[in-house]
mmCIF file of C-alpha atoms and ligand atoms in Angstrom:
data_model
loop_
_atom_site.group_PDB
_atom_site.id
_atom_site.type_symbol
_atom_site.label_atom_id
_atom_site.label_comp_id
_atom_site.label_asym_id
_atom_site.label_seq_id
_atom_site.Cartn_x
_atom_site.Cartn_y
_atom_site.Cartn_z
ATOM 1 C CA MET A 1 -42.081 25.058 1.818
ATOM 2 C CA ALA A 2 -42.506 21.272 1.676
ATOM 3 C CA ALA A 3 -42.378 19.492 5.027
ATOM 4 C CA TYR A 4 -39.220 17.586 5.938
ATOM 5 C CA LYS A 5 -40.116 13.956 5.236
ATOM 6 C CA VAL A 6 -38.932 11.268 7.662
ATOM 7 C CA LEU A 7 -39.577 7.585 7.053
ATOM 8 C CA VAL A 8 -39.472 5.366 10.156
ATOM 9 C CA THR A 9 -38.856 1.619 9.799
ATOM 10 C CA GLY A 10 -39.956 -0.716 12.595
ATOM 11 C CA ALA A 11 -42.842 1.657 13.322
ATOM 12 C CA GLY A 12 -44.590 -1.048 15.358
ATOM 13 C CA GLY A 13 -41.766 -1.190 17.957
ATOM 14 C CA GLN A 14 -41.393 0.867 21.131
ATOM 15 C CA LEU A 15 -39.176 3.572 19.623
ATOM 16 C CA GLY A 16 -40.935 3.420 16.233
ATOM 17 C CA GLN A 17 -44.353 4.020 17.773
ATOM 18 C CA GLU A 18 -43.009 6.980 19.724
ATOM 19 C CA LEU A 19 -41.382 8.462 16.619
ATOM 20 C CA VAL A 20 -44.523 8.352 14.516
ATOM 21 C CA ARG A 21 -46.431 10.256 17.218
ATOM 22 C CA ILE A 22 -43.918 13.092 17.504
ATOM 23 C CA GLN A 23 -45.419 16.376 16.363
ATOM 24 C CA LYS A 24 -42.847 18.846 15.073
ATOM 25 C CA PRO A 25 -43.765 21.784 12.892
ATOM 26 C CA GLY A 26 -42.433 21.332 9.383
ATOM 27 C CA VAL A 27 -41.730 17.626 9.851
ATOM 28 C CA HIS A 28 -43.848 14.914 8.265
ATOM 29 C CA ILE A 29 -43.269 11.453 9.722
ATOM 30 C CA ILE A 30 -44.311 8.290 7.908
ATOM 31 C CA GLY A 31 -44.087 5.016 9.798
ATOM 32 C CA LEU A 32 -43.897 1.567 8.264
ATOM 33 C CA ASP A 33 -44.154 -1.501 10.441
ATOM 34 C CA ARG A 34 -43.013 -4.981 9.409
ATOM 35 C CA HIS A 35 -46.117 -5.432 7.233
ATOM 36 C CA GLY A 36 -45.555 -2.122 5.454
ATOM 37 C CA LEU A 37 -41.878 -2.849 4.841
ATOM 38 C CA ASP A 38 -40.032 -6.080 5.595
ATOM 39 C CA ILE A 39 -36.453 -4.831 5.681
ATOM 40 C CA THR A 40 -35.066 -8.240 4.738
ATOM 41 C CA ASP A 41 -36.631 -7.783 1.284
ATOM 42 C CA ALA A 42 -34.072 -5.693 -0.641
ATOM 43 C CA GLU A 43 -36.350 -5.051 -3.608
ATOM 44 C CA ALA A 44 -39.181 -3.882 -1.395
ATOM 45 C CA CYS A 45 -36.791 -1.476 0.333
ATOM 46 C CA GLN A 46 -35.783 0.064 -3.006
ATOM 47 C CA ARG A 47 -39.388 0.241 -4.237
ATOM 48 C CA VAL A 48 -40.827 1.759 -1.054
ATOM 49 C CA LEU A 49 -38.109 4.394 -0.787
ATOM 50 C CA ARG A 50 -38.521 5.313 -4.449
ATOM 51 C CA ASP A 51 -42.270 5.754 -3.839
ATOM 52 C CA ILE A 52 -41.970 7.743 -0.614
ATOM 53 C CA ARG A 53 -38.792 9.727 -1.408
ATOM 54 C CA PRO A 54 -37.991 10.578 2.220
ATOM 55 C CA ASP A 55 -35.411 13.183 3.209
ATOM 56 C CA THR A 56 -34.280 10.834 5.988
ATOM 57 C CA VAL A 57 -34.892 7.278 7.079
ATOM 58 C CA ILE A 58 -34.808 6.584 10.814
ATOM 59 C CA HIS A 59 -34.131 2.880 10.994
ATOM 60 C CA ALA A 60 -35.802 1.658 14.189
ATOM 61 C CA ALA A 61 -36.517 -1.873 12.909
ATOM 62 C CA ALA A 62 -34.300 -4.488 14.488
ATOM 63 C CA TYR A 63 -34.078 -7.979 15.862
ATOM 64 C CA THR A 64 -34.045 -7.119 19.586
ATOM 65 C CA ALA A 65 -34.544 -10.447 21.400
ATOM 66 C CA VAL A 66 -31.172 -10.410 23.166
ATOM 67 C CA ASP A 67 -31.331 -13.894 24.736
ATOM 68 C CA GLN A 68 -33.076 -15.594 21.818
ATOM 69 C CA ALA A 69 -30.416 -14.275 19.427
ATOM 70 C CA GLU A 70 -27.872 -16.609 21.051
ATOM 71 C CA SER A 71 -29.758 -19.606 19.617
ATOM 72 C CA GLU A 72 -30.776 -18.041 16.285
ATOM 73 C CA PRO A 73 -27.801 -15.962 15.142
ATOM 74 C CA GLU A 74 -28.769 -16.242 11.444
ATOM 75 C CA LYS A 75 -32.115 -14.562 12.064
ATOM 76 C CA ALA A 76 -30.465 -11.770 14.059
ATOM 77 C CA HIS A 77 -27.873 -11.313 11.287
ATOM 78 C CA LEU A 78 -30.541 -11.261 8.572
ATOM 79 C CA VAL A 79 -32.487 -8.431 10.210
ATOM 80 C CA ASN A 80 -29.733 -6.409 11.904
ATOM 81 C CA VAL A 81 -27.050 -6.635 9.222
ATOM 82 C CA ILE A 82 -28.614 -7.569 5.858
ATOM 83 C CA GLY A 83 -31.844 -5.695 6.616
ATOM 84 C CA THR A 84 -29.905 -2.608 7.653
ATOM 85 C CA HIS A 85 -27.795 -2.785 4.511
ATOM 86 C CA ASN A 86 -30.955 -3.050 2.391
ATOM 87 C CA VAL A 87 -32.521 0.074 3.876
ATOM 88 C CA ALA A 88 -29.267 2.076 3.935
ATOM 89 C CA ALA A 89 -28.555 1.208 0.278
ATOM 90 C CA ALA A 90 -32.094 2.203 -0.694
ATOM 91 C CA ALA A 91 -31.663 5.502 1.187
ATOM 92 C CA GLU A 92 -28.425 6.146 -0.687
ATOM 93 C CA SER A 93 -30.061 5.437 -4.039
ATOM 94 C CA VAL A 94 -32.766 8.086 -3.477
ATOM 95 C CA GLY A 95 -30.364 10.630 -1.949
ATOM 96 C CA ALA A 96 -31.824 10.292 1.561
ATOM 97 C CA LYS A 97 -29.990 10.419 4.880
ATOM 98 C CA PHE A 98 -29.954 7.312 7.035
ATOM 99 C CA CYS A 99 -30.127 7.108 10.824
ATOM 100 C CA TYR A 100 -29.279 3.738 12.351
ATOM 101 C CA ILE A 101 -30.270 3.068 15.960
ATOM 102 C CA SER A 102 -27.625 1.077 17.781
ATOM 103 C CA THR A 103 -26.925 -0.085 21.299
ATOM 104 C CA ASP A 104 -24.670 -0.060 24.365
ATOM 105 C CA TYR A 105 -24.266 -3.817 23.707
ATOM 106 C CA VAL A 106 -21.597 -3.048 21.093
ATOM 107 C CA PHE A 107 -19.243 -2.533 24.079
ATOM 108 C CA ASP A 108 -17.892 -5.260 26.323
ATOM 109 C CA GLY A 109 -19.198 -3.725 29.546
ATOM 110 C CA THR A 110 -15.883 -3.847 31.420
ATOM 111 C CA ALA A 111 -15.300 -0.069 31.609
ATOM 112 C CA ASN A 112 -15.464 2.040 34.771
ATOM 113 C CA GLN A 113 -16.260 5.322 33.066
ATOM 114 C CA PRO A 114 -18.705 6.257 30.305
ATOM 115 C CA TYR A 115 -18.003 4.813 26.860
ATOM 116 C CA GLN A 116 -17.255 7.498 24.304
ATOM 117 C CA GLU A 117 -18.298 7.272 20.666
ATOM 118 C CA ASP A 118 -14.806 6.361 19.447
ATOM 119 C CA ASP A 119 -14.064 3.724 22.098
ATOM 120 C CA PRO A 120 -13.454 0.320 20.512
ATOM 121 C CA ALA A 121 -16.499 -1.901 20.131
ATOM 122 C CA ALA A 122 -16.154 -5.422 21.545
ATOM 123 C CA PRO A 123 -19.607 -7.001 21.665
ATOM 124 C CA ARG A 124 -20.014 -10.124 23.802
ATOM 125 C CA THR A 125 -23.384 -11.307 22.496
ATOM 126 C CA VAL A 126 -24.894 -12.289 19.153
ATOM 127 C CA TYR A 127 -27.274 -9.329 19.412
ATOM 128 C CA GLY A 128 -24.414 -6.917 20.132
ATOM 129 C CA ARG A 129 -22.273 -8.339 17.316
ATOM 130 C CA THR A 130 -25.067 -8.085 14.760
ATOM 131 C CA LYS A 131 -25.896 -4.536 15.850
ATOM 132 C CA TRP A 132 -22.230 -3.560 15.472
ATOM 133 C CA GLU A 133 -22.051 -5.188 12.046
ATOM 134 C CA GLY A 134 -25.248 -3.284 11.267
ATOM 135 C CA GLU A 135 -23.449 -0.033 12.144
ATOM 136 C CA LYS A 136 -20.689 -0.893 9.677
ATOM 137 C CA ALA A 137 -23.205 -1.935 7.002
ATOM 138 C CA ALA A 138 -25.045 1.372 7.422
ATOM 139 C CA LEU A 139 -21.899 3.495 7.276
ATOM 140 C CA SER A 140 -20.648 1.721 4.163
ATOM 141 C CA ALA A 141 -23.962 1.645 2.253
ATOM 142 C CA CYS A 142 -25.101 5.241 2.815
ATOM 143 C CA SER A 143 -22.795 8.237 2.608
ATOM 144 C CA ARG A 144 -25.060 10.350 4.855
ATOM 145 C CA THR A 145 -25.362 8.111 7.900
ATOM 146 C CA PHE A 146 -25.942 8.857 11.573
ATOM 147 C CA VAL A 147 -25.375 6.015 14.028
ATOM 148 C CA VAL A 148 -27.123 6.669 17.342
ATOM 149 C CA ARG A 149 -26.376 4.268 20.198
ATOM 150 C CA THR A 150 -28.792 4.207 23.085
ATOM 151 C CA SER A 151 -29.438 2.077 26.178
ATOM 152 C CA TRP A 152 -32.091 0.758 28.579
ATOM 153 C CA VAL A 153 -34.984 2.056 26.463
ATOM 154 C CA TYR A 154 -38.516 2.391 27.889
ATOM 155 C CA GLY A 155 -41.636 4.298 26.951
ATOM 156 C CA LYS A 156 -45.363 4.086 26.487
ATOM 157 C CA TYR A 157 -45.332 1.395 23.818
ATOM 158 C CA GLY A 158 -44.273 -2.242 23.977
ATOM 159 C CA ALA A 159 -42.639 -4.249 26.724
ATOM 160 C CA ASN A 160 -39.904 -2.690 28.829
ATOM 161 C CA PHE A 161 -38.423 -2.727 32.326
ATOM 162 C CA VAL A 162 -40.601 0.068 33.756
ATOM 163 C CA ARG A 163 -43.849 -1.479 32.584
ATOM 164 C CA THR A 164 -42.725 -4.928 33.754
ATOM 165 C CA MET A 165 -41.879 -3.586 37.231
ATOM 166 C CA LEU A 166 -45.260 -1.857 37.527
ATOM 167 C CA LYS A 167 -47.043 -5.010 36.451
ATOM 168 C CA LEU A 168 -45.097 -7.172 38.913
ATOM 169 C CA ALA A 169 -45.719 -4.690 41.714
ATOM 170 C CA GLY A 170 -49.395 -5.524 41.488
ATOM 171 C CA THR A 171 -48.795 -9.233 41.994
ATOM 172 C CA ARG A 172 -45.771 -9.567 44.302
ATOM 173 C CA PRO A 173 -44.906 -7.852 47.575
ATOM 174 C CA VAL A 174 -41.141 -8.435 47.177
ATOM 175 C CA LEU A 175 -39.094 -8.100 43.991
ATOM 176 C CA THR A 176 -35.485 -9.158 43.497
ATOM 177 C CA VAL A 177 -33.518 -7.021 41.043
ATOM 178 C CA VAL A 178 -29.856 -7.095 39.945
ATOM 179 C CA ASN A 179 -27.655 -4.458 41.533
ATOM 180 C CA ASP A 180 -24.327 -5.049 39.780
ATOM 181 C CA GLN A 181 -25.152 -3.803 36.283
ATOM 182 C CA THR A 182 -24.945 -0.062 35.736
ATOM 183 C CA GLY A 183 -26.372 1.872 32.792
ATOM 184 C CA SER A 184 -28.542 4.808 31.771
ATOM 185 C CA PRO A 185 -32.291 4.460 31.261
ATOM 186 C CA THR A 186 -33.598 6.241 28.165
ATOM 187 C CA TYR A 187 -37.136 7.503 27.652
ATOM 188 C CA THR A 188 -38.257 6.952 24.037
ATOM 189 C CA TYR A 189 -39.840 10.424 23.934
ATOM 190 C CA ASP A 190 -36.532 12.181 24.722
ATOM 191 C CA LEU A 191 -34.651 9.982 22.284
ATOM 192 C CA ALA A 192 -37.226 10.523 19.523
ATOM 193 C CA LEU A 193 -37.085 14.329 19.880
ATOM 194 C CA PHE A 194 -33.301 14.260 19.639
ATOM 195 C CA LEU A 195 -33.392 11.996 16.578
ATOM 196 C CA ILE A 196 -35.798 14.257 14.736
ATOM 197 C CA ASP A 197 -33.551 17.265 15.407
ATOM 198 C CA LEU A 198 -30.343 15.415 14.569
ATOM 199 C CA VAL A 199 -31.482 14.073 11.211
ATOM 200 C CA GLN A 200 -32.267 17.576 9.995
ATOM 201 C CA THR A 201 -28.559 18.443 10.275
ATOM 202 C CA ASP A 202 -25.709 17.180 8.148
ATOM 203 C CA ARG A 203 -23.525 16.294 11.132
ATOM 204 C CA TYR A 204 -23.147 12.649 10.178
ATOM 205 C CA GLY A 205 -21.289 10.142 12.360
ATOM 206 C CA ILE A 206 -21.609 8.206 15.596
ATOM 207 C CA TYR A 207 -23.587 9.546 18.579
ATOM 208 C CA HIS A 208 -24.500 8.288 22.028
ATOM 209 C CA ALA A 209 -27.976 9.296 23.177
ATOM 210 C CA SER A 210 -29.232 8.181 26.588
ATOM 211 C CA ASN A 211 -30.746 10.115 29.460
ATOM 212 C CA SER A 212 -28.070 11.682 31.683
ATOM 213 C CA GLY A 213 -26.869 10.080 34.906
ATOM 214 C CA SER A 214 -26.715 6.365 35.654
ATOM 215 C CA CYS A 215 -28.041 3.732 38.020
ATOM 216 C CA THR A 216 -28.235 -0.010 38.550
ATOM 217 C CA TRP A 217 -31.373 -1.958 37.646
ATOM 218 C CA TYR A 218 -32.079 -2.223 41.391
ATOM 219 C CA GLU A 219 -31.832 1.556 41.790
ATOM 220 C CA PHE A 220 -33.988 2.026 38.718
ATOM 221 C CA ALA A 221 -36.675 -0.287 40.140
ATOM 222 C CA ARG A 222 -36.643 1.558 43.482
ATOM 223 C CA ALA A 223 -36.971 4.888 41.683
ATOM 224 C CA ILE A 224 -39.988 3.606 39.713
ATOM 225 C CA PHE A 225 -41.817 2.627 42.898
ATOM 226 C CA GLU A 226 -40.802 5.781 44.780
ATOM 227 C CA GLU A 227 -42.013 8.013 41.963
ATOM 228 C CA ARG A 228 -45.289 6.087 41.800
ATOM 229 C CA GLY A 229 -45.697 6.096 45.584
ATOM 230 C CA LEU A 230 -45.880 2.296 45.737
ATOM 231 C CA SER A 231 -44.541 0.423 48.732
ATOM 232 C CA VAL A 232 -42.874 -2.564 47.160
ATOM 233 C CA GLU A 233 -39.887 -4.198 48.814
ATOM 234 C CA VAL A 234 -36.998 -4.409 46.329
ATOM 235 C CA VAL A 235 -34.173 -6.762 47.216
ATOM 236 C CA PRO A 236 -30.789 -6.377 45.479
ATOM 237 C CA CYS A 237 -29.140 -9.437 43.959
ATOM 238 C CA THR A 238 -26.167 -10.274 41.725
ATOM 239 C CA THR A 239 -26.057 -11.155 38.030
ATOM 240 C CA GLU A 240 -24.908 -14.682 38.959
ATOM 241 C CA GLU A 241 -28.200 -15.222 40.763
ATOM 242 C CA PHE A 242 -30.085 -14.549 37.497
ATOM 243 C CA PRO A 243 -28.151 -16.359 34.739
ATOM 244 C CA ARG A 244 -29.273 -15.483 31.187
ATOM 245 C CA PRO A 245 -28.298 -17.025 27.818
ATOM 246 C CA ALA A 246 -26.702 -13.706 26.708
ATOM 247 C CA PRO A 247 -24.261 -12.103 29.170
ATOM 248 C CA ARG A 248 -25.301 -8.592 30.245
ATOM 249 C CA PRO A 249 -22.781 -5.725 30.328
ATOM 250 C CA ARG A 250 -21.665 -4.931 33.896
ATOM 251 C CA TYR A 251 -21.246 -1.282 32.955
ATOM 252 C CA SER A 252 -22.722 0.349 29.866
ATOM 253 C CA VAL A 253 -23.019 4.057 30.601
ATOM 254 C CA LEU A 254 -22.650 6.071 27.393
ATOM 255 C CA GLY A 255 -20.747 9.369 27.265
ATOM 256 C CA HIS A 256 -22.307 12.116 25.171
ATOM 257 C CA GLN A 257 -19.341 13.999 23.705
ATOM 258 C CA ALA A 258 -20.499 13.891 20.073
ATOM 259 C CA MET A 259 -23.921 15.261 20.919
ATOM 260 C CA VAL A 260 -22.442 18.169 22.851
ATOM 261 C CA ARG A 261 -19.834 18.860 20.130
ATOM 262 C CA ALA A 262 -22.654 19.047 17.584
ATOM 263 C CA GLY A 263 -24.393 21.686 19.715
ATOM 264 C CA PHE A 264 -27.167 19.551 21.238
ATOM 265 C CA PRO A 265 -27.924 19.768 24.953
ATOM 266 C CA PRO A 266 -27.530 16.397 26.704
ATOM 267 C CA LEU A 267 -30.817 14.592 27.340
ATOM 268 C CA ARG A 268 -32.280 15.389 30.768
ATOM 269 C CA HIS A 269 -31.471 13.286 33.853
ATOM 270 C CA TRP A 270 -33.006 9.802 33.750
ATOM 271 C CA ARG A 271 -34.938 10.348 36.981
ATOM 272 C CA GLU A 272 -36.632 13.468 35.670
ATOM 273 C CA ALA A 273 -37.578 11.653 32.450
ATOM 274 C CA LEU A 274 -38.926 8.715 34.460
ATOM 275 C CA ARG A 275 -41.028 11.070 36.599
ATOM 276 C CA GLU A 276 -42.617 12.590 33.508
ATOM 277 C CA PHE A 277 -43.217 9.209 31.895
ATOM 278 C CA LEU A 278 -44.968 7.936 35.039
ATOM 279 C CA ARG A 279 -47.031 11.094 35.414
ATOM 280 C CA GLU A 280 -48.163 10.912 31.807
ATOM 281 C CA SER A 281 -48.967 7.222 31.913
ATOM 282 C CA GLU A 282 -51.030 7.769 35.094
ATOM 283 C CA GLU A 283 -53.077 10.512 33.445
ATOM 284 C CA LYS A 284 -54.242 8.178 30.662
HETATM 285 N N1 LIG B 1 -35.000 -1.663 23.875
HETATM 286 C C1 LIG B 1 -33.811 -1.303 24.340
HETATM 287 O O1 LIG B 1 -33.555 -1.312 25.557
HETATM 288 C C2 LIG B 1 -32.740 -0.846 23.377
HETATM 289 C C3 LIG B 1 -31.479 -0.493 23.892
HETATM 290 C C4 LIG B 1 -30.492 -0.057 23.022
HETATM 291 C C5 LIG B 1 -30.765 0.011 21.674
HETATM 292 N N2 LIG B 1 -31.953 -0.357 21.188
HETATM 293 C C6 LIG B 1 -32.183 -0.273 19.735
HETATM 294 O O2 LIG B 1 -33.234 0.656 19.519
HETATM 295 C C7 LIG B 1 -33.956 0.303 18.341
HETATM 296 C C8 LIG B 1 -35.435 0.249 18.662
HETATM 297 O O3 LIG B 1 -35.626 -0.719 19.685
HETATM 298 P P1 LIG B 1 -37.057 -1.007 20.300
HETATM 299 O O4 LIG B 1 -36.884 -1.147 21.755
HETATM 300 O O5 LIG B 1 -38.051 -0.063 19.743
HETATM 301 O O6 LIG B 1 -37.287 -2.468 19.695
HETATM 302 P P2 LIG B 1 -38.630 -3.227 19.361
HETATM 303 O O7 LIG B 1 -39.738 -2.718 20.216
HETATM 304 O O8 LIG B 1 -38.290 -4.681 19.396
HETATM 305 O O9 LIG B 1 -38.926 -2.769 17.868
HETATM 306 C C9 LIG B 1 -38.240 -3.288 16.778
HETATM 307 C C10 LIG B 1 -39.252 -3.411 15.669
HETATM 308 O O10 LIG B 1 -38.581 -3.915 14.508
HETATM 309 C C11 LIG B 1 -39.496 -4.774 13.854
HETATM 310 N N3 LIG B 1 -38.859 -5.729 12.944
HETATM 311 C C12 LIG B 1 -38.192 -6.869 13.243
HETATM 312 N N4 LIG B 1 -37.836 -7.499 12.101
HETATM 313 C C13 LIG B 1 -38.281 -6.739 11.073
HETATM 314 C C14 LIG B 1 -38.239 -6.865 9.666
HETATM 315 N N5 LIG B 1 -37.677 -7.916 9.091
HETATM 316 N N6 LIG B 1 -38.787 -5.884 8.917
HETATM 317 C C15 LIG B 1 -39.389 -4.820 9.492
HETATM 318 N N7 LIG B 1 -39.490 -4.658 10.822
HETATM 319 C C16 LIG B 1 -38.933 -5.602 11.608
HETATM 320 C C17 LIG B 1 -40.192 -5.499 14.979
HETATM 321 O O11 LIG B 1 -41.395 -6.053 14.515
HETATM 322 P P3 LIG B 1 -42.015 -7.360 15.239
HETATM 323 O O12 LIG B 1 -42.446 -6.872 16.594
HETATM 324 O O13 LIG B 1 -43.114 -7.754 14.342
HETATM 325 O O14 LIG B 1 -40.903 -8.348 15.328
HETATM 326 C C18 LIG B 1 -40.403 -4.367 15.984
HETATM 327 O O15 LIG B 1 -41.631 -3.723 15.798
HETATM 328 C C19 LIG B 1 -33.357 -1.021 17.874
HETATM 329 O O16 LIG B 1 -32.413 -0.762 16.871
HETATM 330 C C20 LIG B 1 -32.648 -1.558 19.093
HETATM 331 O O17 LIG B 1 -31.559 -2.384 18.735
HETATM 332 C C21 LIG B 1 -32.969 -0.772 22.019
#
């Protein structure tokens, strides 16, 4: 039987790089980075998908510079909305499924309990707005669309909070980290495995996929150093002490009802995933 063919856009990003390294029997993953496919080029999207004929496209390409997006909303819109439409429409035209990766930033961050998949979106940033519009573009352009929202992503590839903390630990004895934003860290490996399983089903719709449990950034930083056995002093601070161009959600924990309803086990606890990530990155 022919292998199940998955095309990954944004294969040079942190999730994209993880996806193209996933080994699953019967699944053939093809990654295209920005040079292989610029998603803002509609014709190229059609041509490349006609050539490759994937069963599914996992769309990991995105404009992800949250603060910078506030001063260049057109660029964010071009990639996250128009680019997404281009790829989703190309997927539809070759009969492929489409999996759009979205974000906790589609919510306003004012909740006190986990956001469920059907809670109303109310993004407060340019990035969040364009990602939400990207969700709508995907759902309208491709009839077989999965939307998977995730949060606080880290992994072996690219820049992320865990790698930044480890780098800073080597240069500073005391680190100040915000303690009034709560979310769920997500290890790219766990997310990638779930995505590969999900796209082989026909259970289309909106999903939340983050590691289980929640913490503040301060608690996350402390856990990183504890798991690594590093004695770094971490001092909690407030969001006001670290003003950023794009406001950060105070609370962005995602509930996982859709995943469970579709028969998938929730992703493991964030601390367990972090432990494995750190162990693996130490071995290399
Ligand atoms: N990181 C997080 O904490 C987080 C949280 C929630 C959701 N997400 C979502 O998860 C997905 C993956 O995020 P990530 O962390 O892997 O982001 P990332 O590392 O920034 O990767 C995104 C990739 O998209 C590429 N890209 C940008 N414009 C493109 C274009 N016009 N054509 C083709 N490729 C283009 C980027 O290439 P260049 O590097 O060349 O620009 C980059 O390699 C995104 O949809 C993001 O919104 C991320």
